[in-house]
Amino acid sequence: MSGVDNIARLPELRKKLLWTFALLAVYRLGIHIPIPGVDSAALSEFFAQAQNTLFGVFDMFSGGGLKRMSIFALGIMPYISASIILQLLTVVSPELKRLQKDEGEAGRKKITQYTRYGTVLITVVQGFAIATGLESMSSPTGAPMVLYSGIGFKLMTILTLTAGTVFLMWLGEQMTEKGIGNGISLIIYAGIVAGLPAALINTLQLMTVGEISLFILLILLVVMVATLAFIVFMERGQRRIPIHYAKRQQGRRMFGGQTTHLPLKINTAGVIPPIFASSILMFPATLAQFSNNKYLQDFSAYFRPDSILYNILYIGIIIFFCYFYTAIMFDPKGIAENIQKQGGFIPGIRPGNRTREYIDKVLARITLWGAFYVSAVCVLPMLLISKFGVPFYFGGTSLLIVVGVAMDFMGQIESYMISRQYEGLMGKGNKLKGRR
């Protein structure tokens, strides 16, 4: 509570927090504004049967906007997709690599601008696909999704969804610039946690009617707390490689002679592997949703989230993408060259190629444990639903995102308070010395 009291003594921090919460409130308000021409009742019936398909995944990341077909139905995911595409292209494109490494802030601004253009392009394509799909779809009772189909509905849907996604992108940038925390991450975070109150109320109602016992509820609570603690522990986990810098003299001054470390995160790939894995495995179920083909229906039955085959493939694909995305995001050769240029070395390892091999070897080992950790968290919801009858989805990609964003948000508040000579939010840092 002393840390919270310190927030009240910092008017700049108060202003940043209020600005962030106000923009998040605008986002949540826009979730309830529907696109004209869509039958909301028929859409709700459809999404009630599409929870274990790609539609359910996209709806989770859009904060419930997709099942309402709101102006924010696509959420911020087109921007995330464009960012991932630009990251992958940076590896294979010399021009983008030069912009990122050699041109500094100007190069990063250009890449950000390319990301915005990519977001608009992806949104237009997805908006056209959604409009076309809605016109051909009907609810389980046979009611059409679109009241008045045609070119007018397509253009209105594309324009509305594109404007909504661009507005969300602007909201995220404003949060990052004038608020506190990463705005894009906070929008995803707000969309995920918005479903928690309804899940808790539903669980309490099931307990009152006797479908869930108090003992099971207590066990579930312990498992949830332990899972959160485990995720925080693993996300903060690092493998620190010691680096020594030799002494060197420039003029009359002596430099170097110090020891530091190279931190390697256990989960370098973040939440990208489970997102890719779930999208690939839910594709057959999504196709079966639109087809009456018996063979396709039987084939998609093997890919139900509660099946053994689904979970085995899920774990295998997560492990593959953990290594794949880590190899793209982390460059042991460049790090080894930078250490050598600065006169540093790893004790017992020769500089240059040997250092690169050593870093690559260590990274491969900890990535395996990181992949096992991500797989365990992502398989947990299926175990809770099948063994304990939990009526809501706890774990997986959503929980990794929520905990990661919350840790980053708390860390930025902590750093902001300590930098202004206030004791940190968790009681760490310098003692209160006075206001600036």
CSV table of C-alpha atoms in Angstrom, one decimal:
chain,number,residue,atom,x,y,z
A,1,MET,CA,0.0,0.0,0.0
A,2,SER,CA,3.0,2.3,0.6
A,3,GLY,CA,3.9,1.9,-3.1
A,4,VAL,CA,0.3,2.8,-4.1
A,5,ASP,CA,0.5,5.9,-1.9
A,6,ASN,CA,3.6,7.0,-3.8
A,7,ILE,CA,1.6,7.0,-7.0
A,8,ALA,CA,-0.6,9.7,-5.5
A,9,ARG,CA,2.4,11.9,-4.9
A,10,LEU,CA,3.5,11.8,-8.5
A,11,PRO,CA,1.1,13.9,-10.7
A,12,GLU,CA,2.9,12.9,-13.9
A,13,LEU,CA,2.3,9.2,-13.2
A,14,ARG,CA,-1.3,9.8,-12.2
A,15,LYS,CA,-1.8,11.7,-15.5
A,16,LYS,CA,-0.2,8.8,-17.5
A,17,LEU,CA,-2.3,6.2,-15.7
A,18,LEU,CA,-5.6,8.1,-16.2
A,19,TRP,CA,-4.8,8.7,-19.9
A,20,THR,CA,-4.1,5.0,-20.3
A,21,PHE,CA,-7.3,3.9,-18.6
A,22,ALA,CA,-9.4,6.5,-20.5
A,23,LEU,CA,-8.1,5.2,-23.9
A,24,LEU,CA,-8.8,1.6,-22.8
A,25,ALA,CA,-12.4,2.6,-21.8
A,26,VAL,CA,-12.8,4.0,-25.4
A,27,TYR,CA,-11.7,0.7,-26.8
A,28,ARG,CA,-14.1,-1.3,-24.6
A,29,LEU,CA,-16.9,1.1,-25.6
A,30,GLY,CA,-16.2,0.6,-29.3
A,31,ILE,CA,-16.5,-3.2,-28.9
A,32,HIS,CA,-20.3,-2.8,-28.4
A,33,ILE,CA,-20.8,-0.7,-31.6
A,34,PRO,CA,-21.9,-3.2,-34.3
A,35,ILE,CA,-21.4,-3.1,-38.0
A,36,PRO,CA,-24.7,-2.2,-39.8
A,37,GLY,CA,-26.6,-4.9,-41.6
A,38,VAL,CA,-25.6,-7.9,-39.5
A,39,ASP,CA,-28.2,-10.0,-37.5
A,40,SER,CA,-26.7,-10.1,-34.0
A,41,ALA,CA,-28.9,-12.9,-32.8
A,42,ALA,CA,-27.9,-15.2,-35.7
A,43,LEU,CA,-24.3,-14.3,-35.2
A,44,SER,CA,-24.5,-15.2,-31.5
A,45,GLU,CA,-25.9,-18.6,-32.3
A,46,PHE,CA,-23.1,-19.3,-34.8
A,47,PHE,CA,-20.3,-18.4,-32.3
A,48,ALA,CA,-21.9,-20.5,-29.6
A,49,GLN,CA,-20.8,-23.5,-31.8
A,50,ALA,CA,-17.5,-22.1,-33.0
A,51,GLN,CA,-15.6,-21.8,-29.8
A,52,ASN,CA,-13.0,-24.5,-30.6
A,53,THR,CA,-12.3,-23.1,-34.1
A,54,LEU,CA,-10.2,-20.2,-35.4
A,55,PHE,CA,-13.2,-17.9,-34.9
A,56,GLY,CA,-13.0,-18.6,-31.1
A,57,VAL,CA,-9.3,-17.8,-31.1
A,58,PHE,CA,-9.7,-14.5,-33.0
A,59,ASP,CA,-12.7,-13.5,-30.9
A,60,MET,CA,-10.6,-14.0,-27.8
A,61,PHE,CA,-7.9,-11.6,-29.1
A,62,SER,CA,-10.4,-9.1,-30.3
A,63,GLY,CA,-12.0,-8.9,-26.8
A,64,GLY,CA,-15.3,-10.3,-27.9
A,65,GLY,CA,-15.6,-7.9,-30.8
A,66,LEU,CA,-15.8,-10.6,-33.5
A,67,LYS,CA,-18.8,-12.4,-32.1
A,68,ARG,CA,-20.5,-9.0,-31.8
A,69,MET,CA,-19.2,-8.1,-35.3
A,70,SER,CA,-18.3,-4.7,-33.9
A,71,ILE,CA,-16.3,-1.9,-35.5
A,72,PHE,CA,-13.3,-3.4,-33.6
A,73,ALA,CA,-14.1,-7.0,-34.8
A,74,LEU,CA,-10.6,-7.5,-36.1
A,75,GLY,CA,-9.0,-6.0,-33.0
A,76,ILE,CA,-5.3,-5.2,-33.2
A,77,MET,CA,-4.4,-8.6,-34.7
A,78,PRO,CA,-3.8,-7.2,-38.3
A,79,TYR,CA,-1.1,-4.9,-36.7
A,80,ILE,CA,0.5,-7.8,-34.9
A,81,SER,CA,0.4,-9.9,-38.1
A,82,ALA,CA,2.0,-7.0,-40.1
A,83,SER,CA,4.7,-6.7,-37.4
A,84,ILE,CA,5.6,-10.4,-37.5
A,85,ILE,CA,5.7,-10.3,-41.3
A,86,LEU,CA,8.1,-7.3,-41.2
A,87,GLN,CA,10.3,-9.1,-38.6
A,88,LEU,CA,10.5,-12.2,-40.9
A,89,LEU,CA,11.2,-10.0,-43.9
A,90,THR,CA,14.0,-8.2,-42.1
A,91,VAL,CA,15.9,-11.5,-41.9
A,92,VAL,CA,15.8,-12.1,-45.7
A,93,SER,CA,15.7,-8.5,-47.0
A,94,PRO,CA,19.1,-6.6,-47.0
A,95,GLU,CA,17.3,-3.3,-47.4
A,96,LEU,CA,15.1,-3.8,-44.3
A,97,LYS,CA,18.1,-5.1,-42.3
A,98,ARG,CA,20.0,-2.0,-43.3
A,99,LEU,CA,17.1,0.2,-42.1
A,100,GLN,CA,16.9,-1.6,-38.8
A,101,LYS,CA,20.6,-1.7,-38.0
A,102,ASP,CA,22.4,1.2,-39.8
A,103,GLU,CA,19.9,4.1,-39.9
A,104,GLY,CA,18.9,4.1,-36.2
A,105,GLU,CA,15.8,6.0,-35.3
A,106,ALA,CA,15.0,7.1,-38.8
A,107,GLY,CA,15.2,3.5,-40.0
A,108,ARG,CA,12.9,2.3,-37.2
A,109,LYS,CA,10.4,5.0,-38.1
A,110,LYS,CA,10.3,3.8,-41.7
A,111,ILE,CA,9.8,0.2,-40.6
A,112,THR,CA,6.9,1.4,-38.4
A,113,GLN,CA,5.4,3.2,-41.3
A,114,TYR,CA,5.7,0.0,-43.5
A,115,THR,CA,4.0,-1.8,-40.6
A,116,ARG,CA,1.1,0.6,-40.7
A,117,TYR,CA,0.7,0.2,-44.5
A,118,GLY,CA,0.8,-3.6,-44.0
A,119,THR,CA,-1.9,-3.3,-41.3
A,120,VAL,CA,-4.2,-1.5,-43.7
A,121,LEU,CA,-3.6,-4.0,-46.5
A,122,ILE,CA,-4.2,-7.0,-44.2
A,123,THR,CA,-7.4,-5.4,-42.8
A,124,VAL,CA,-8.8,-4.7,-46.2
A,125,VAL,CA,-8.3,-8.3,-47.3
A,126,GLN,CA,-9.7,-9.7,-44.0
A,127,GLY,CA,-12.6,-7.3,-44.2
A,128,PHE,CA,-13.5,-8.4,-47.7
A,129,ALA,CA,-13.2,-12.1,-46.6
A,130,ILE,CA,-15.5,-11.5,-43.5
A,131,ALA,CA,-18.1,-9.6,-45.6
A,132,THR,CA,-18.2,-12.4,-48.2
A,133,GLY,CA,-18.3,-15.1,-45.6
A,134,LEU,CA,-21.1,-13.4,-43.7
A,135,GLU,CA,-23.2,-13.2,-46.8
A,136,SER,CA,-22.9,-16.9,-47.4
A,137,MET,CA,-23.4,-18.0,-43.8
A,138,SER,CA,-26.4,-18.7,-41.7
A,139,SER,CA,-27.1,-19.5,-38.1
A,140,PRO,CA,-27.7,-23.1,-36.9
A,141,THR,CA,-31.4,-22.4,-37.1
A,142,GLY,CA,-31.1,-21.3,-40.7
A,143,ALA,CA,-31.4,-17.5,-40.2
A,144,PRO,CA,-29.2,-15.4,-42.6
A,145,MET,CA,-26.3,-13.5,-41.0
A,146,VAL,CA,-26.7,-10.4,-43.3
A,147,LEU,CA,-30.0,-8.6,-43.6
A,148,TYR,CA,-29.2,-6.9,-47.0
A,149,SER,CA,-26.3,-8.4,-48.9
A,150,GLY,CA,-24.6,-6.9,-51.9
A,151,ILE,CA,-21.7,-4.7,-52.9
A,152,GLY,CA,-22.9,-2.0,-50.5
A,153,PHE,CA,-22.6,-4.3,-47.5
A,154,LYS,CA,-19.1,-5.4,-48.6
A,155,LEU,CA,-17.8,-1.8,-49.0
A,156,MET,CA,-19.4,-0.7,-45.7
A,157,THR,CA,-17.9,-3.7,-43.9
A,158,ILE,CA,-14.4,-3.2,-45.4
A,159,LEU,CA,-14.5,0.5,-44.6
A,160,THR,CA,-15.8,0.1,-41.1
A,161,LEU,CA,-13.4,-2.7,-40.1
A,162,THR,CA,-10.4,-0.9,-41.6
A,163,ALA,CA,-11.3,2.4,-39.9
A,164,GLY,CA,-11.7,0.5,-36.6
A,165,THR,CA,-8.4,-1.3,-36.8
A,166,VAL,CA,-6.5,1.9,-37.8
A,167,PHE,CA,-8.2,3.7,-34.9
A,168,LEU,CA,-7.1,1.0,-32.5
A,169,MET,CA,-3.6,1.2,-33.9
A,170,TRP,CA,-3.7,5.0,-33.2
A,171,LEU,CA,-5.0,4.3,-29.6
A,172,GLY,CA,-2.2,1.9,-28.9
A,173,GLU,CA,0.4,4.4,-30.1
A,174,GLN,CA,-1.1,7.2,-28.0
A,175,MET,CA,-1.0,4.9,-24.9
A,176,THR,CA,2.6,4.2,-25.5
A,177,GLU,CA,3.5,7.8,-26.1
A,178,LYS,CA,1.4,9.6,-23.5
A,179,GLY,CA,0.4,6.8,-21.1
A,180,ILE,CA,2.4,4.1,-19.5
A,181,GLY,CA,3.2,0.6,-20.8
A,182,ASN,CA,3.0,-0.8,-24.4
A,183,GLY,CA,-0.3,0.4,-25.8
A,184,ILE,CA,-0.8,-2.5,-28.3
A,185,SER,CA,-0.1,-5.1,-25.6
A,186,LEU,CA,-2.5,-3.3,-23.2
A,187,ILE,CA,-5.3,-3.4,-25.8
A,188,ILE,CA,-4.9,-7.2,-26.2
A,189,TYR,CA,-4.7,-7.5,-22.4
A,190,ALA,CA,-7.9,-5.6,-21.9
A,191,GLY,CA,-9.7,-7.7,-24.5
A,192,ILE,CA,-8.7,-10.9,-22.8
A,193,VAL,CA,-9.4,-10.0,-19.2
A,194,ALA,CA,-12.8,-8.5,-20.1
A,195,GLY,CA,-14.2,-12.0,-20.1
A,196,LEU,CA,-13.0,-12.8,-16.6
A,197,PRO,CA,-16.0,-11.4,-14.6
A,198,ALA,CA,-18.5,-13.4,-16.6
A,199,ALA,CA,-16.4,-16.6,-16.2
A,200,LEU,CA,-16.2,-16.1,-12.4
A,201,ILE,CA,-20.0,-15.4,-12.1
A,202,ASN,CA,-20.7,-18.5,-14.2
A,203,THR,CA,-18.5,-20.6,-11.9
A,204,LEU,CA,-20.2,-19.4,-8.8
A,205,GLN,CA,-23.6,-20.1,-10.3
A,206,LEU,CA,-22.5,-23.7,-11.0
A,207,MET,CA,-21.3,-24.1,-7.4
A,208,THR,CA,-24.6,-22.9,-6.0
A,209,VAL,CA,-26.6,-25.4,-8.1
A,210,GLY,CA,-24.2,-28.2,-7.1
A,211,GLU,CA,-22.5,-28.9,-10.4
A,212,ILE,CA,-19.1,-27.9,-8.9
A,213,SER,CA,-18.2,-28.8,-5.3
A,214,LEU,CA,-16.5,-26.4,-2.9
A,215,PHE,CA,-13.6,-28.8,-2.6
A,216,ILE,CA,-13.0,-28.8,-6.4
A,217,LEU,CA,-13.3,-25.0,-6.4
A,218,LEU,CA,-10.6,-24.8,-3.7
A,219,ILE,CA,-8.3,-27.2,-5.7
A,220,LEU,CA,-8.9,-25.1,-8.8
A,221,LEU,CA,-8.0,-21.9,-6.9
A,222,VAL,CA,-4.7,-23.4,-5.7
A,223,VAL,CA,-3.9,-24.7,-9.2
A,224,MET,CA,-4.6,-21.2,-10.7
A,225,VAL,CA,-2.4,-19.4,-8.1
A,226,ALA,CA,0.4,-22.0,-8.6
A,227,THR,CA,0.2,-21.6,-12.4
A,228,LEU,CA,0.4,-17.8,-12.2
A,229,ALA,CA,3.5,-18.1,-9.9
A,230,PHE,CA,5.1,-20.6,-12.2
A,231,ILE,CA,4.6,-18.4,-15.2
A,232,VAL,CA,6.1,-15.4,-13.4
A,233,PHE,CA,9.0,-17.5,-12.3
A,234,MET,CA,9.7,-18.8,-15.8
A,235,GLU,CA,9.2,-15.4,-17.6
A,236,ARG,CA,11.7,-13.8,-15.3
A,237,GLY,CA,14.1,-16.8,-15.6
A,238,GLN,CA,17.5,-16.1,-17.3
A,239,ARG,CA,20.7,-17.9,-18.1
A,240,ARG,CA,23.4,-15.3,-17.5
A,241,ILE,CA,26.6,-15.9,-19.5
A,242,PRO,CA,29.5,-14.0,-17.8
A,243,ILE,CA,31.6,-11.7,-20.0
A,244,HIS,CA,34.9,-10.2,-19.0
A,245,TYR,CA,36.3,-7.1,-20.7
A,246,ALA,CA,40.1,-6.7,-20.8
A,247,LYS,CA,41.7,-3.4,-19.7
A,248,ARG,CA,42.8,-1.1,-22.4
A,249,GLN,CA,44.3,2.4,-22.3
A,250,GLN,CA,43.2,5.3,-24.4
A,251,GLY,CA,45.5,8.3,-23.9
A,252,ARG,CA,45.9,8.7,-20.1
A,253,ARG,CA,42.7,6.9,-19.2
A,254,MET,CA,42.2,3.2,-18.5
A,255,PHE,CA,39.0,1.5,-19.8
A,256,GLY,CA,37.6,-2.0,-19.3
A,257,GLY,CA,38.6,-4.5,-16.7
A,258,GLN,CA,35.0,-5.1,-15.7
A,259,THR,CA,32.8,-8.1,-15.6
A,260,THR,CA,29.2,-8.2,-16.9
A,261,HIS,CA,26.8,-10.8,-18.2
A,262,LEU,CA,24.7,-11.7,-21.3
A,263,PRO,CA,21.1,-12.5,-20.2
A,264,LEU,CA,19.3,-15.2,-22.2
A,265,LYS,CA,15.6,-15.5,-21.5
A,266,ILE,CA,14.2,-19.0,-21.1
A,267,ASN,CA,11.2,-18.1,-23.3
A,268,THR,CA,12.8,-16.1,-26.0
A,269,ALA,CA,10.0,-16.7,-28.5
A,270,GLY,CA,7.3,-15.4,-26.3
A,271,VAL,CA,3.7,-16.2,-27.2
A,272,ILE,CA,4.2,-16.5,-31.0
A,273,PRO,CA,4.7,-20.3,-31.0
A,274,PRO,CA,1.3,-21.2,-29.4
A,275,ILE,CA,-0.5,-18.7,-31.6
A,276,PHE,CA,0.9,-20.3,-34.7
A,277,ALA,CA,0.4,-23.8,-33.4
A,278,SER,CA,-3.3,-23.2,-32.4
A,279,SER,CA,-4.0,-21.5,-35.7
A,280,ILE,CA,-2.6,-24.5,-37.7
A,281,LEU,CA,-4.5,-27.2,-35.7
A,282,MET,CA,-7.8,-25.3,-35.6
A,283,PHE,CA,-7.8,-24.9,-39.4
A,284,PRO,CA,-9.5,-28.3,-40.1
A,285,ALA,CA,-12.2,-27.6,-37.5
A,286,THR,CA,-12.8,-24.2,-39.2
A,287,LEU,CA,-13.1,-25.8,-42.6
A,288,ALA,CA,-15.6,-28.4,-41.2
A,289,GLN,CA,-17.7,-25.5,-39.9
A,290,PHE,CA,-18.5,-24.5,-43.5
A,291,SER,CA,-18.7,-27.9,-45.1
A,292,ASN,CA,-21.1,-30.8,-45.0
A,293,ASN,CA,-18.5,-33.3,-46.3
A,294,LYS,CA,-18.6,-36.4,-44.2
A,295,TYR,CA,-14.9,-37.2,-44.6
A,296,LEU,CA,-13.9,-33.7,-43.6
A,297,GLN,CA,-16.2,-33.8,-40.6
A,298,ASP,CA,-14.6,-37.2,-39.5
A,299,PHE,CA,-11.1,-35.8,-40.1
A,300,SER,CA,-11.7,-32.7,-38.1
A,301,ALA,CA,-13.0,-34.8,-35.1
A,302,TYR,CA,-9.4,-36.0,-34.6
A,303,PHE,CA,-8.4,-32.4,-34.0
A,304,ARG,CA,-10.7,-31.6,-31.1
A,305,PRO,CA,-8.8,-29.7,-28.4
A,306,ASP,CA,-9.6,-32.5,-25.9
A,307,SER,CA,-8.2,-35.3,-28.1
A,308,ILE,CA,-4.8,-36.9,-27.5
A,309,LEU,CA,-3.7,-36.5,-31.1
A,310,TYR,CA,-4.4,-32.7,-31.0
A,311,ASN,CA,-2.4,-32.2,-27.8
A,312,ILE,CA,0.6,-34.3,-29.1
A,313,LEU,CA,0.7,-32.3,-32.3
A,314,TYR,CA,0.1,-29.1,-30.4
A,315,ILE,CA,3.2,-29.7,-28.2
A,316,GLY,CA,5.3,-30.7,-31.2
A,317,ILE,CA,4.4,-27.6,-33.2
A,318,ILE,CA,5.0,-25.3,-30.2
A,319,ILE,CA,8.5,-26.8,-29.8
A,320,PHE,CA,9.3,-26.4,-33.5
A,321,PHE,CA,8.1,-22.7,-33.6
A,322,CYS,CA,10.0,-22.0,-30.3
A,323,TYR,CA,13.3,-22.9,-32.1
A,324,PHE,CA,12.3,-21.4,-35.4
A,325,TYR,CA,11.3,-18.0,-34.0
A,326,THR,CA,14.2,-17.9,-31.6
A,327,ALA,CA,16.6,-18.5,-34.5
A,328,ILE,CA,15.0,-15.5,-36.3
A,329,MET,CA,14.9,-13.1,-33.4
A,330,PHE,CA,18.3,-13.9,-31.8
A,331,ASP,CA,21.6,-13.6,-33.7
A,332,PRO,CA,24.5,-15.4,-31.9
A,333,LYS,CA,27.0,-14.4,-34.6
A,334,GLY,CA,26.2,-10.7,-34.3
A,335,ILE,CA,26.4,-10.8,-30.5
A,336,ALA,CA,29.8,-12.7,-30.6
A,337,GLU,CA,31.2,-10.1,-33.1
A,338,ASN,CA,30.0,-7.2,-30.9
A,339,ILE,CA,31.6,-8.8,-27.8
A,340,GLN,CA,34.9,-9.3,-29.7
A,341,LYS,CA,34.9,-5.7,-31.0
A,342,GLN,CA,34.5,-4.3,-27.5
A,343,GLY,CA,37.4,-6.4,-26.2
A,344,GLY,CA,35.2,-8.8,-24.3
A,345,PHE,CA,35.3,-12.6,-23.9
A,346,ILE,CA,33.6,-15.4,-22.2
A,347,PRO,CA,35.9,-17.1,-19.6
A,348,GLY,CA,37.3,-20.3,-21.0
A,349,ILE,CA,35.9,-19.6,-24.5
A,350,ARG,CA,37.9,-18.2,-27.4
A,351,PRO,CA,36.5,-15.0,-29.0
A,352,GLY,CA,34.9,-15.2,-32.5
A,353,ASN,CA,33.5,-18.4,-33.9
A,354,ARG,CA,33.9,-20.4,-30.6
A,355,THR,CA,31.9,-17.7,-28.7
A,356,ARG,CA,29.1,-17.9,-31.3
A,357,GLU,CA,29.0,-21.7,-31.0
A,358,TYR,CA,28.9,-21.5,-27.2
A,359,ILE,CA,26.1,-19.0,-27.2
A,360,ASP,CA,24.2,-21.0,-29.8
A,361,LYS,CA,24.6,-24.2,-27.7
A,362,VAL,CA,23.4,-22.5,-24.5
A,363,LEU,CA,20.5,-20.9,-26.3
A,364,ALA,CA,19.4,-24.3,-27.8
A,365,ARG,CA,19.4,-25.9,-24.4
A,366,ILE,CA,17.3,-23.2,-22.6
A,367,THR,CA,15.0,-22.9,-25.6
A,368,LEU,CA,14.0,-26.6,-25.1
A,369,TRP,CA,13.1,-26.0,-21.5
A,370,GLY,CA,11.2,-22.8,-22.6
A,371,ALA,CA,9.3,-24.8,-25.2
A,372,PHE,CA,8.3,-27.4,-22.5
A,373,TYR,CA,7.2,-24.6,-20.2
A,374,VAL,CA,5.0,-23.0,-22.9
A,375,SER,CA,3.6,-26.4,-23.9
A,376,ALA,CA,2.7,-27.2,-20.3
A,377,VAL,CA,0.8,-23.9,-19.8
A,378,CYS,CA,-1.0,-24.3,-23.2
A,379,VAL,CA,-2.1,-27.9,-22.5
A,380,LEU,CA,-3.3,-27.0,-19.0
A,381,PRO,CA,-6.8,-25.7,-20.0
A,382,MET,CA,-7.7,-29.0,-21.7
A,383,LEU,CA,-6.7,-30.9,-18.5
A,384,LEU,CA,-8.8,-28.5,-16.3
A,385,ILE,CA,-11.8,-28.7,-18.6
A,386,SER,CA,-11.7,-32.5,-19.0
A,387,LYS,CA,-10.7,-33.6,-15.5
A,388,PHE,CA,-12.2,-30.9,-13.3
A,389,GLY,CA,-15.1,-29.7,-15.5
A,390,VAL,CA,-13.9,-26.1,-15.3
A,391,PRO,CA,-16.5,-24.0,-17.2
A,392,PHE,CA,-14.0,-21.4,-18.5
A,393,TYR,CA,-10.7,-21.4,-20.4
A,394,PHE,CA,-7.8,-20.9,-18.0
A,395,GLY,CA,-4.2,-21.1,-19.3
A,396,GLY,CA,-2.8,-21.2,-22.8
A,397,THR,CA,-1.8,-18.2,-24.9
A,398,SER,CA,-4.2,-15.8,-23.2
A,399,LEU,CA,-2.7,-16.4,-19.8
A,400,LEU,CA,0.8,-16.0,-21.1
A,401,ILE,CA,-0.1,-12.7,-22.6
A,402,VAL,CA,-2.0,-11.5,-19.5
A,403,VAL,CA,0.9,-12.3,-17.2
A,404,GLY,CA,3.5,-11.0,-19.5
A,405,VAL,CA,1.8,-7.6,-20.1
A,406,ALA,CA,1.0,-7.2,-16.4
A,407,MET,CA,4.6,-7.8,-15.5
A,408,ASP,CA,5.8,-5.3,-18.1
A,409,PHE,CA,3.2,-2.7,-17.0
A,410,MET,CA,4.2,-3.1,-13.3
A,411,GLY,CA,7.9,-2.9,-14.2
A,412,GLN,CA,7.4,0.4,-16.1
A,413,ILE,CA,5.5,1.9,-13.2
A,414,GLU,CA,8.3,0.7,-10.9
A,415,SER,CA,11.0,2.2,-13.1
A,416,TYR,CA,9.1,5.5,-13.4
A,417,MET,CA,8.8,5.9,-9.6
A,418,ILE,CA,12.4,4.9,-8.8
A,419,SER,CA,13.7,7.3,-11.5
A,420,ARG,CA,12.0,10.1,-9.6
A,421,GLN,CA,13.5,9.2,-6.3
A,422,TYR,CA,10.4,7.4,-5.0
A,423,GLU,CA,10.3,4.0,-3.4
A,424,GLY,CA,9.1,1.5,-6.0
A,425,LEU,CA,5.6,0.1,-6.2
A,426,MET,CA,6.7,-3.2,-4.5
A,427,GLY,CA,8.7,-1.4,-1.8
A,428,LYS,CA,12.0,-1.6,-3.7
A,429,GLY,CA,14.3,1.1,-4.8
A,430,ASN,CA,15.5,4.3,-3.1
A,431,LYS,CA,13.8,5.8,-0.1
A,432,LEU,CA,11.6,8.8,-0.6
A,433,LYS,CA,13.9,11.8,-0.8
A,434,GLY,CA,11.5,14.5,-1.8
A,435,ARG,CA,9.6,15.7,-4.8
A,436,ARG,CA,11.2,17.1,-7.8
